[in-house]
XYZ file of C-alpha atoms in Angstrom:
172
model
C 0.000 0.000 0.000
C 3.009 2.184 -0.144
C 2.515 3.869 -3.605
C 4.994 6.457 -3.608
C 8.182 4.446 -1.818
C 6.651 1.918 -5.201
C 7.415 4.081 -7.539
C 10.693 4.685 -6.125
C 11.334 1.172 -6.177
C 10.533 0.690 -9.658
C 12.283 3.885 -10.526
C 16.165 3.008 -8.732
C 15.814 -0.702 -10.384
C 14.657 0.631 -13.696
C 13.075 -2.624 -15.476
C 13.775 -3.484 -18.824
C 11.451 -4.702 -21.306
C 12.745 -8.865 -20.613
C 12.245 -7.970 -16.802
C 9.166 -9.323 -14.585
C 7.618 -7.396 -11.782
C 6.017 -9.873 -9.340
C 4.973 -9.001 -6.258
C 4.652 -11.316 -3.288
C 1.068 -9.997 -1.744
C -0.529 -7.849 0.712
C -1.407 -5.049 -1.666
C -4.169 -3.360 0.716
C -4.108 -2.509 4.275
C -0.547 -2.168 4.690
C 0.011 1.575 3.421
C -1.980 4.533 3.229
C -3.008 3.933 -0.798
C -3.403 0.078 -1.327
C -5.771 0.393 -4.096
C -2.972 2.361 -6.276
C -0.598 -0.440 -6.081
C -3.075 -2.773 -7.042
C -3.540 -0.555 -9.968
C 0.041 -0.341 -10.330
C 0.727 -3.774 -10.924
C -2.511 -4.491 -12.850
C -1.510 -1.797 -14.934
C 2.131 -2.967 -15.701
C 1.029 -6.491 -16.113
C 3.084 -7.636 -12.869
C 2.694 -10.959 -12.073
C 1.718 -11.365 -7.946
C 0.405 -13.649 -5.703
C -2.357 -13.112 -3.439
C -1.809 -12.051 0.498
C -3.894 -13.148 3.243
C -4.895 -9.359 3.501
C -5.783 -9.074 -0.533
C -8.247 -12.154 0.113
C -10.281 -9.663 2.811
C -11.497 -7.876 -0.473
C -12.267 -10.319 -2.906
C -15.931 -11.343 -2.056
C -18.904 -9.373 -3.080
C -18.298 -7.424 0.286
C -15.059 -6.924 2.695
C -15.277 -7.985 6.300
C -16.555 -5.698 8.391
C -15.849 -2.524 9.788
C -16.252 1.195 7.685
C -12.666 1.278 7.397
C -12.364 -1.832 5.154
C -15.366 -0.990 3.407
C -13.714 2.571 2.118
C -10.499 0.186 1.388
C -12.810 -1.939 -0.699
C -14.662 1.145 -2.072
C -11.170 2.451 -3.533
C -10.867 -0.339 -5.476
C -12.261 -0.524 -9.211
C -14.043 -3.635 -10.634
C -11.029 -4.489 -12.676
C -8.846 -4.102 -9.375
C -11.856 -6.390 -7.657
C -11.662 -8.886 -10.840
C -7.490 -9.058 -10.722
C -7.430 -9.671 -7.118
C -9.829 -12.613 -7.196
C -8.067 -14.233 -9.985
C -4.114 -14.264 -8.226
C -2.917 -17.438 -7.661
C -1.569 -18.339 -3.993
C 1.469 -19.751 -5.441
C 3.930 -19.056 -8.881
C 6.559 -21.000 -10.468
C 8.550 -18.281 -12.222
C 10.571 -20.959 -13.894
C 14.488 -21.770 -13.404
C 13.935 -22.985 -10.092
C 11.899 -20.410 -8.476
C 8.660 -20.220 -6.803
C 6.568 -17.122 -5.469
C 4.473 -17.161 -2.188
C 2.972 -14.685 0.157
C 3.485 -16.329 3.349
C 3.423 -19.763 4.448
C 7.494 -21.424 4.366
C 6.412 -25.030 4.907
C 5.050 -24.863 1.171
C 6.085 -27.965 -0.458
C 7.484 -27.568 -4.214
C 10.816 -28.116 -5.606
C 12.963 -25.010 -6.105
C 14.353 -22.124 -4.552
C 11.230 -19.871 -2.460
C 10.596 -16.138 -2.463
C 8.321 -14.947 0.210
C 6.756 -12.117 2.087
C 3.912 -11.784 4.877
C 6.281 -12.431 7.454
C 8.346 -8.699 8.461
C 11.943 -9.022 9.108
C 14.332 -6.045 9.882
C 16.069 -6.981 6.896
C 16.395 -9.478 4.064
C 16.343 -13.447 5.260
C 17.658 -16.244 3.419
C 17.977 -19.653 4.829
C 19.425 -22.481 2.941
C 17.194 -25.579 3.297
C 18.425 -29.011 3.824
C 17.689 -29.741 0.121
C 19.982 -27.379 -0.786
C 16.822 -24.467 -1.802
C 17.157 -21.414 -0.272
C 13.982 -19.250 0.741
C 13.949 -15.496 0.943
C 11.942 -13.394 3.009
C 12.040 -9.864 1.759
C 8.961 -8.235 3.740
C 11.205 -5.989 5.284
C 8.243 -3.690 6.764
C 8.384 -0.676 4.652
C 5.035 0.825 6.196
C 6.602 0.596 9.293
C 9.457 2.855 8.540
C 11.621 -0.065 7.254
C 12.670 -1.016 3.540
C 10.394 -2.085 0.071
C 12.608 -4.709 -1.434
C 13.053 -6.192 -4.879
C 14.656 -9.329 -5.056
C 16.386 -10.524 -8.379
C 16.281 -14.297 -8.198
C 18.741 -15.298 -10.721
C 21.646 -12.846 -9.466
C 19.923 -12.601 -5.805
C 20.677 -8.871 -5.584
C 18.881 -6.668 -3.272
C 17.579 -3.159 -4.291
C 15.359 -1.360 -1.575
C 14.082 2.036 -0.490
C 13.235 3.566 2.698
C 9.816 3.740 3.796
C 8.336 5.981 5.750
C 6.911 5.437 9.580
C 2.709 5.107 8.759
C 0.606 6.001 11.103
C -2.036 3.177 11.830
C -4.364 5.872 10.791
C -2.234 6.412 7.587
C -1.395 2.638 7.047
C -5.625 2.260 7.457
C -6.968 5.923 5.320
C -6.906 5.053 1.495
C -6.028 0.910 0.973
């Protein structure tokens, strides 16, 4: 939900045409203007995976409370439709899968994950010889959005600012 530390984002790693945006989940109520980053990556044909807080907004109605109904009010149809239709998991190919948040999934490869915050990037190697990577590294909470390159694991972040739970809870 944190459009404008986003844009920054995209801006310092400057994709190419070959490169893939995907985005591990948790779009909306995590930032002050969820429903723009859902836009974002709709928009720029991102591939993502759907967070445990995206799923609150996918039915004909949020759960309840006024706040989450303005989150799910900011949100267009198409928004509504792309949300629905993310998959909880993605194989990205060459070894690599994509999840939001639980580490005991079970597939072959290497794992890129979120949902969980850590101060800054994790990456365990598994007894398999995978590795996973958690790169939620808590940017609405004044830590760092990170973008993960899985076949030259480099690490590009930004600074995020401190939200407010007001702020963190106003637009997404």
């Amino acid at each position: 939900g944190c459009i404008h530390e986003l844009w920054a984002l995209v801006e310092k790693i400057n994709p190419g045409p070959e490169d893939r945006l995907v985005f591990c989940g948790d779009f909306l109520s995590r930032g002050p203007d969820g429903a723009a980053c859902v836009r974002f990556a709709r928009e720029w044909g991102a591939l993502a995976v759907q967070g445990n807080h995206d799923r609150k907004y996918t039915g004909a109605r949020p759960k309840s409370g006024a706040v989450k109904q303005a989150h799910y009010d900011a949100l267009s149809e198409a928004d509504k439709d792309w949300l629905r239709n993310l998959p909880t998991s993605l194989d990205l190919g060459n070894g690599w899968q994509v999840i939001h948040g639980d580490k005991a999934f079970s597939a072959p490869g290497n794992l890129v994950h979120g949902h969980i915050t850590y101060p800054s990037v994790v990456r365990e190697q598994c007894e398999d010889g995978t590795e996973s990577w958690g790169i939620d590294t808590g940017c609405v909470y004044g830590g760092k959005l990170t973008a993960f390159c899985c076949e030259t694991r480099e690490i590009v972040q930004v600074r995020g600012k401190k939200y407010s739970e007001k702020e963190r809870l106003s637009k997404s």
